[in-house]
Short mmCIF file of C-alpha atoms and ligand atoms in Angstrom, two decimals:
data_model
loop_
_atom_site.label_atom_id
_atom_site.label_comp_id
_atom_site.label_asym_id
_atom_site.label_seq_id
_atom_site.Cartn_x
_atom_site.Cartn_y
_atom_site.Cartn_z
CA MET A 1 -0.17 -0.15 0.17
CA ASP A 2 2.81 2.29 0.90
CA GLU A 3 4.41 1.66 -2.38
CA LEU A 4 1.21 2.61 -4.30
CA LEU A 5 1.00 5.78 -2.49
CA ASN A 6 4.34 6.56 -3.33
CA TYR A 7 3.71 5.65 -6.98
CA LEU A 8 0.67 7.87 -7.16
CA ASN A 9 2.68 10.65 -5.50
CA MET A 10 0.47 10.68 -2.37
CA GLN A 11 1.75 11.37 1.06
CA THR A 12 1.95 8.06 3.01
CA LYS A 13 -0.76 8.69 5.21
CA ALA A 14 -4.00 7.00 4.20
CA ILE A 15 -7.24 7.20 6.22
CA PRO A 16 -9.49 4.03 5.91
CA ILE A 17 -13.05 4.96 4.99
CA GLY A 18 -15.79 2.52 6.13
CA GLY A 19 -18.94 1.62 4.42
CA GLY A 20 -18.21 -0.31 1.44
CA ASP A 21 -17.88 -4.06 1.79
CA ILE A 22 -15.87 -4.89 -1.38
CA ASN A 23 -12.85 -2.77 -1.50
CA GLN A 24 -10.31 -1.19 0.63
CA ALA A 25 -10.97 2.55 0.62
CA TYR A 26 -9.13 5.63 1.55
CA ARG A 27 -9.04 9.24 1.86
CA VAL A 28 -5.53 10.27 0.67
CA THR A 29 -3.66 13.48 0.32
CA ASP A 30 -0.54 14.93 -1.73
CA GLY A 31 -0.28 17.41 0.66
CA LYS A 32 -2.73 19.99 -1.08
CA ASN A 33 -5.89 18.05 -1.97
CA ASN A 34 -7.62 15.10 -0.86
CA TYR A 35 -8.49 12.06 -2.97
CA PHE A 36 -10.68 9.10 -2.66
CA LEU A 37 -8.47 5.94 -3.35
CA LYS A 38 -10.12 2.38 -3.88
CA TYR A 39 -7.73 -0.36 -3.96
CA HIS A 40 -8.28 -4.35 -4.45
CA PRO A 41 -5.32 -6.76 -3.81
CA GLN A 42 -6.56 -9.39 -6.10
CA MET A 43 -8.54 -7.82 -8.89
CA SER A 44 -7.28 -7.00 -12.53
CA ALA A 45 -7.43 -3.49 -13.83
CA ASP A 46 -10.56 -4.11 -15.55
CA PHE A 47 -12.51 -4.28 -12.46
CA PHE A 48 -12.17 -0.86 -11.95
CA GLN A 49 -12.36 0.04 -15.56
CA ALA A 50 -16.03 -1.25 -15.30
CA GLU A 51 -16.66 1.00 -12.44
CA VAL A 52 -15.06 3.75 -14.38
CA ASP A 53 -17.43 3.13 -17.31
CA GLY A 54 -20.34 3.13 -14.98
CA LEU A 55 -19.41 6.41 -13.56
CA ALA A 56 -19.22 8.13 -17.04
CA GLU A 57 -22.52 6.84 -17.92
CA LEU A 58 -24.08 8.24 -14.80
CA GLY A 59 -22.16 11.40 -15.16
CA ASN A 60 -24.32 12.15 -17.92
CA ALA A 61 -27.08 12.74 -15.70
CA VAL A 62 -26.30 13.22 -12.00
CA ARG A 63 -23.30 13.78 -9.75
CA VAL A 64 -20.53 11.47 -9.71
CA PRO A 65 -16.84 11.75 -8.47
CA GLU A 66 -14.35 12.76 -11.12
CA VAL A 67 -11.83 9.87 -12.01
CA TYR A 68 -8.27 10.83 -12.04
CA GLN A 69 -6.36 7.64 -12.32
CA HIS A 70 -6.91 3.84 -12.44
CA GLY A 71 -4.91 0.75 -13.21
CA SER A 72 -3.05 -1.93 -11.59
CA TYR A 73 0.32 -1.91 -9.57
CA ALA A 74 1.94 -4.69 -8.04
CA ASP A 75 -0.90 -7.15 -8.75
CA ALA A 76 -3.54 -4.76 -7.22
CA ALA A 77 -5.95 -2.76 -9.02
CA TYR A 78 -6.76 0.83 -7.93
CA LEU A 79 -8.84 3.81 -8.70
CA LEU A 80 -7.99 7.11 -7.73
CA MET A 81 -10.93 9.58 -7.74
CA GLU A 82 -12.17 13.04 -6.48
CA TRP A 83 -12.72 13.21 -2.70
CA ILE A 84 -16.15 14.48 -2.34
CA GLU A 85 -16.78 15.88 1.26
CA PRO A 86 -20.22 14.40 2.58
CA GLY A 87 -22.95 16.99 3.80
CA GLU A 88 -26.71 16.71 4.59
CA GLY A 89 -29.50 16.56 2.11
CA ASN A 90 -32.89 15.45 1.58
CA GLN A 91 -34.86 12.53 0.03
CA GLN A 92 -36.86 14.55 -2.33
CA ASP A 93 -33.38 15.77 -4.20
CA LEU A 94 -32.19 12.26 -4.07
CA ALA A 95 -35.44 11.04 -5.71
CA HIS A 96 -35.27 13.81 -8.18
CA GLU A 97 -31.80 12.86 -9.32
CA LEU A 98 -32.70 9.17 -9.42
CA GLY A 99 -35.38 10.21 -11.65
CA LYS A 100 -33.04 12.10 -13.78
CA LEU A 101 -30.99 9.07 -14.22
CA HIS A 102 -34.21 6.93 -15.10
CA GLU A 103 -34.86 9.45 -17.90
CA ILE A 104 -32.04 8.16 -19.91
CA LYS A 105 -33.32 5.56 -22.29
CA ALA A 106 -31.49 3.09 -24.60
CA ILE A 107 -32.90 0.73 -27.38
CA LYS A 108 -32.13 -2.57 -25.91
CA PHE A 109 -31.75 -3.86 -22.52
CA GLY A 110 -28.34 -4.76 -21.24
CA TYR A 111 -25.24 -2.78 -21.77
CA LYS A 112 -22.02 -2.11 -24.12
CA ARG A 113 -19.99 -4.11 -21.89
CA ASN A 114 -20.17 -6.77 -18.89
CA ASN A 115 -19.28 -5.47 -15.44
CA PHE A 116 -19.39 -6.66 -11.83
CA MET A 117 -22.10 -6.81 -8.94
CA GLY A 118 -19.74 -6.55 -6.04
CA LEU A 119 -17.17 -8.93 -6.99
CA LEU A 120 -19.46 -11.21 -9.07
CA PRO A 121 -19.83 -11.12 -12.98
CA GLN A 122 -22.89 -9.02 -14.35
CA ILE A 123 -23.54 -10.00 -17.73
CA ASN A 124 -25.32 -7.41 -20.11
CA THR A 125 -25.61 -9.25 -23.46
CA PRO A 126 -28.10 -6.87 -25.17
CA SER A 127 -31.89 -8.24 -25.47
CA ASP A 128 -35.30 -6.80 -26.76
CA ASN A 129 -37.17 -8.66 -23.98
CA TRP A 130 -36.93 -7.52 -20.52
CA TRP A 131 -38.06 -10.68 -18.83
CA ASP A 132 -35.59 -12.86 -20.86
CA PHE A 133 -32.98 -10.40 -20.26
CA TYR A 134 -33.66 -10.43 -16.39
CA LEU A 135 -34.32 -14.11 -16.10
CA THR A 136 -31.13 -15.12 -18.23
CA ASN A 137 -28.46 -12.52 -17.46
CA ARG A 138 -29.40 -11.73 -13.80
CA LEU A 139 -31.02 -14.54 -11.93
CA GLU A 140 -29.67 -17.56 -14.05
CA VAL A 141 -26.08 -16.24 -13.98
CA GLN A 142 -26.15 -15.90 -10.05
CA ILE A 143 -27.93 -19.39 -9.89
CA GLU A 144 -24.97 -20.87 -11.79
CA ILE A 145 -22.71 -19.47 -9.24
CA ALA A 146 -24.82 -20.38 -6.43
CA ASN A 147 -24.70 -24.15 -7.79
CA GLY A 148 -20.79 -24.08 -7.92
CA ARG A 149 -20.89 -22.86 -4.47
CA ASN A 150 -23.34 -25.52 -3.09
CA HIS A 151 -25.96 -23.02 -2.27
CA TRP A 152 -28.33 -24.59 -5.05
CA THR A 153 -30.58 -27.43 -4.04
CA ALA A 154 -32.99 -29.67 -6.22
CA ARG A 155 -35.77 -27.88 -4.28
CA ARG A 156 -34.60 -24.45 -5.03
CA GLU A 157 -34.28 -25.37 -8.82
CA LYS A 158 -37.89 -26.68 -8.62
CA ASN A 159 -38.91 -23.55 -7.08
CA TYR A 160 -37.16 -21.28 -9.37
CA GLN A 161 -38.93 -23.11 -12.47
CA LEU A 162 -42.30 -22.44 -10.93
CA PHE A 163 -41.18 -18.91 -10.14
CA LYS A 164 -40.28 -18.37 -13.72
CA GLU A 165 -43.42 -19.65 -15.23
CA TRP A 166 -45.44 -17.60 -12.84
CA ILE A 167 -43.28 -14.27 -14.02
CA TYR A 168 -44.36 -15.13 -17.78
CA GLN A 169 -48.00 -15.59 -16.97
CA LYS A 170 -48.44 -12.91 -14.34
CA TRP A 171 -46.12 -10.22 -15.99
CA GLY A 172 -45.03 -11.44 -19.25
CA THR A 173 -47.04 -9.28 -21.58
CA MET A 174 -46.18 -6.12 -19.41
CA SER A 175 -43.16 -4.41 -21.39
CA PHE A 176 -40.81 -1.84 -20.28
CA GLU A 177 -38.47 0.67 -21.40
CA PRO A 178 -34.67 0.17 -21.35
CA THR A 179 -33.77 2.83 -18.73
CA LEU A 180 -30.18 3.73 -17.28
CA LEU A 181 -29.95 1.90 -13.78
CA HIS A 182 -27.51 2.71 -11.08
CA GLY A 183 -27.79 -0.99 -10.38
CA ASP A 184 -26.44 -1.41 -6.91
CA PHE A 185 -28.72 1.25 -5.49
CA TRP A 186 -28.32 0.77 -1.62
CA SER A 187 -28.02 3.46 0.82
CA GLY A 188 -24.11 3.17 1.18
CA ASN A 189 -23.61 3.91 -2.61
CA THR A 190 -25.17 7.55 -2.28
CA PHE A 191 -24.68 10.41 -0.24
CA PHE A 192 -24.71 14.22 -0.28
CA ASP A 193 -22.01 16.80 -0.92
CA THR A 194 -21.81 19.65 1.26
CA GLN A 195 -24.08 21.75 -0.87
CA GLY A 196 -26.62 19.13 -0.12
CA ARG A 197 -26.66 17.39 -3.88
CA PRO A 198 -26.85 13.75 -4.08
CA VAL A 199 -23.69 11.97 -5.39
CA PHE A 200 -24.01 8.53 -6.76
CA VAL A 201 -21.06 5.88 -6.32
CA ASP A 202 -20.03 2.38 -6.98
CA PRO A 203 -22.59 1.51 -9.79
CA ALA A 204 -23.18 -1.66 -11.47
CA VAL A 205 -25.01 0.05 -14.45
CA SER A 206 -27.07 -1.53 -17.34
CA TYR A 207 -30.23 -0.47 -19.06
CA GLY A 208 -33.12 -2.27 -17.24
CA HIS A 209 -36.31 -1.83 -15.69
CA ARG A 210 -36.14 1.16 -13.45
CA GLU A 211 -38.09 -0.84 -10.55
CA MET A 212 -34.74 -2.72 -10.11
CA ASP A 213 -33.20 0.54 -8.40
CA ILE A 214 -36.30 1.00 -6.53
CA ALA A 215 -36.25 -2.72 -5.29
CA MET A 216 -32.88 -2.35 -4.16
CA SER A 217 -33.26 0.70 -2.18
CA GLN A 218 -35.97 -0.87 -0.28
CA LEU A 219 -34.17 -4.25 0.47
CA PHE A 220 -31.83 -3.08 3.40
CA GLY A 221 -33.30 0.14 4.36
CA GLY A 222 -31.64 3.44 4.78
CA PHE A 223 -34.00 5.51 2.62
CA ARG A 224 -36.76 7.24 4.17
CA HIS A 225 -40.46 6.98 3.01
CA GLU A 226 -40.18 10.42 1.46
CA PHE A 227 -37.94 9.14 -1.07
CA ILE A 228 -40.33 6.71 -2.45
CA ASP A 229 -43.25 9.26 -2.19
CA SER A 230 -41.30 11.78 -4.03
CA TYR A 231 -40.02 9.55 -6.76
CA GLN A 232 -43.71 8.48 -7.40
CA GLU A 233 -44.51 12.11 -7.82
CA ILE A 234 -41.75 12.75 -10.25
CA MET A 235 -41.91 9.40 -12.22
CA PRO A 236 -44.99 7.24 -11.28
CA MET A 237 -44.48 3.61 -11.33
CA ARG A 238 -46.70 1.35 -13.32
CA GLU A 239 -49.58 -0.75 -11.34
CA GLY A 240 -48.25 -3.64 -9.63
CA TRP A 241 -44.88 -2.29 -8.76
CA GLN A 242 -44.99 -3.31 -5.15
CA ASP A 243 -45.67 -6.71 -6.32
CA ARG A 244 -42.87 -6.76 -8.73
CA LEU A 245 -40.06 -5.42 -6.11
CA ALA A 246 -39.60 -9.02 -4.67
CA ILE A 247 -38.91 -10.24 -8.18
CA TYR A 248 -36.12 -7.81 -8.45
CA GLN A 249 -34.98 -8.08 -5.03
CA LEU A 250 -34.29 -11.62 -5.69
CA TYR A 251 -31.11 -10.73 -7.95
CA TYR A 252 -29.62 -8.95 -4.86
CA LEU A 253 -30.36 -11.67 -2.57
CA LEU A 254 -28.76 -14.17 -4.79
CA VAL A 255 -25.70 -12.09 -4.99
CA HIS A 256 -25.56 -11.81 -1.23
CA LEU A 257 -26.18 -15.81 -0.98
CA ASN A 258 -23.20 -16.09 -3.18
CA ILE A 259 -21.01 -13.91 -1.29
CA PHE A 260 -22.17 -14.37 2.19
CA GLY A 261 -23.72 -17.83 2.37
CA GLU A 262 -26.81 -19.44 3.76
CA THR A 263 -27.68 -16.43 6.06
CA TYR A 264 -29.58 -15.26 2.72
CA GLY A 265 -31.05 -18.58 2.03
CA ASP A 266 -34.32 -18.13 3.65
CA ALA A 267 -35.12 -14.64 2.01
CA VAL A 268 -34.20 -16.38 -1.29
CA ASP A 269 -36.76 -19.22 -0.72
CA ARG A 270 -39.58 -16.64 0.59
CA VAL A 271 -39.33 -14.99 -2.97
CA LEU A 272 -38.99 -18.22 -5.03
CA ALA A 273 -42.23 -19.64 -3.24
CA LEU A 274 -44.30 -16.77 -4.88
CA GLY A 275 -44.13 -18.83 -7.79
CA GLY A 276 -46.20 -21.76 -6.04
CA LYS A 277 -48.89 -18.99 -5.11
P1 ADP B 1 -16.80 -0.43 -2.25
O1 ADP B 1 -16.65 -0.61 -3.66
O2 ADP B 1 -15.83 -1.03 -1.36
O3 ADP B 1 -18.23 -0.78 -1.80
P2 ADP B 1 -17.49 2.40 -2.22
O4 ADP B 1 -17.24 3.27 -3.57
O5 ADP B 1 -19.10 1.96 -2.21
O6 ADP B 1 -16.68 1.34 -1.98
O7 ADP B 1 -17.14 3.48 -1.28
C1 ADP B 1 -17.05 3.13 0.19
C2 ADP B 1 -17.69 4.42 0.87
O8 ADP B 1 -16.98 5.52 0.88
C3 ADP B 1 -19.34 4.97 0.47
O9 ADP B 1 -20.33 4.20 1.04
C4 ADP B 1 -19.20 6.15 0.55
O10 ADP B 1 -19.89 6.72 1.83
C5 ADP B 1 -17.84 6.71 0.49
N1 ADP B 1 -17.30 7.35 -0.72
C6 ADP B 1 -17.26 6.81 -1.95
N2 ADP B 1 -16.99 7.52 -2.81
C7 ADP B 1 -16.42 8.64 -2.24
C8 ADP B 1 -15.81 9.96 -2.59
N3 ADP B 1 -15.43 10.16 -4.03
N4 ADP B 1 -15.72 10.81 -1.77
C9 ADP B 1 -15.74 10.53 -0.52
N5 ADP B 1 -16.52 9.52 0.10
C10 ADP B 1 -16.67 8.52 -0.89
#
């Protein structure tokens, strides 16, 4: 780490920042300015290239930190960016900014490149059909990983097949517009700058159904109810959105099952059980 700081011309003091659960994050200084440095000892430079691409995509609509340098150094990947001093803000402004992101549309679901969800792969092969895209590129990619990590049982597979049928039956005729998503919109990935402007960090972007960001925001808490109320005022969601949240939360729960293990098994099973109803 000291060598990396030296290489980046930073003074050797790096202050660790909590909050993320994937990388080591630090506030560093070159003696004049502060910077935000992310560092991962086992990932390739492409890992942060994906984040840089995602930030650039979001930066067309909302405030993101400016990226200064990224690459690999002595087998570790790093990303050096603007330090944004955290401040206070309100949930209405946050909803408004997320709405700006969700106004950016594409022709197909997916994205120009694959990226990462945490440390796991996120596959973005373009598709015209949202449900095909979601089931194949989101749920089934994680299910395959779960299988390889012994988290996928015959019972889960059976319930998943029922769940899939249920989705096509109940929601299959509903089509949605491909919309720019933050992709990992939990409360740790957004904060306010000192002017109260919402900042978006650590995305896993793709073009998908905007209810995915809403579903993630509601999964682990941290957003106040004014957030959803304001979002609904700005960009009303289609009928049935509350019933669809669990469908999208399943993606994030599978990711957690794969990273943290069976602690998330019951929550996964509860969503899969929707298919049997
Ligand atoms: P990880 O990839 O490990 O999850 P994050 O990018 O989410 O790391 O960053 C961890 C925490 O650091 C965030 O929750 C946020 O509070 C803070 N943070 C992220 N980017 C910046 C930045 N540019 N300036 C200041 N703080 C930041």
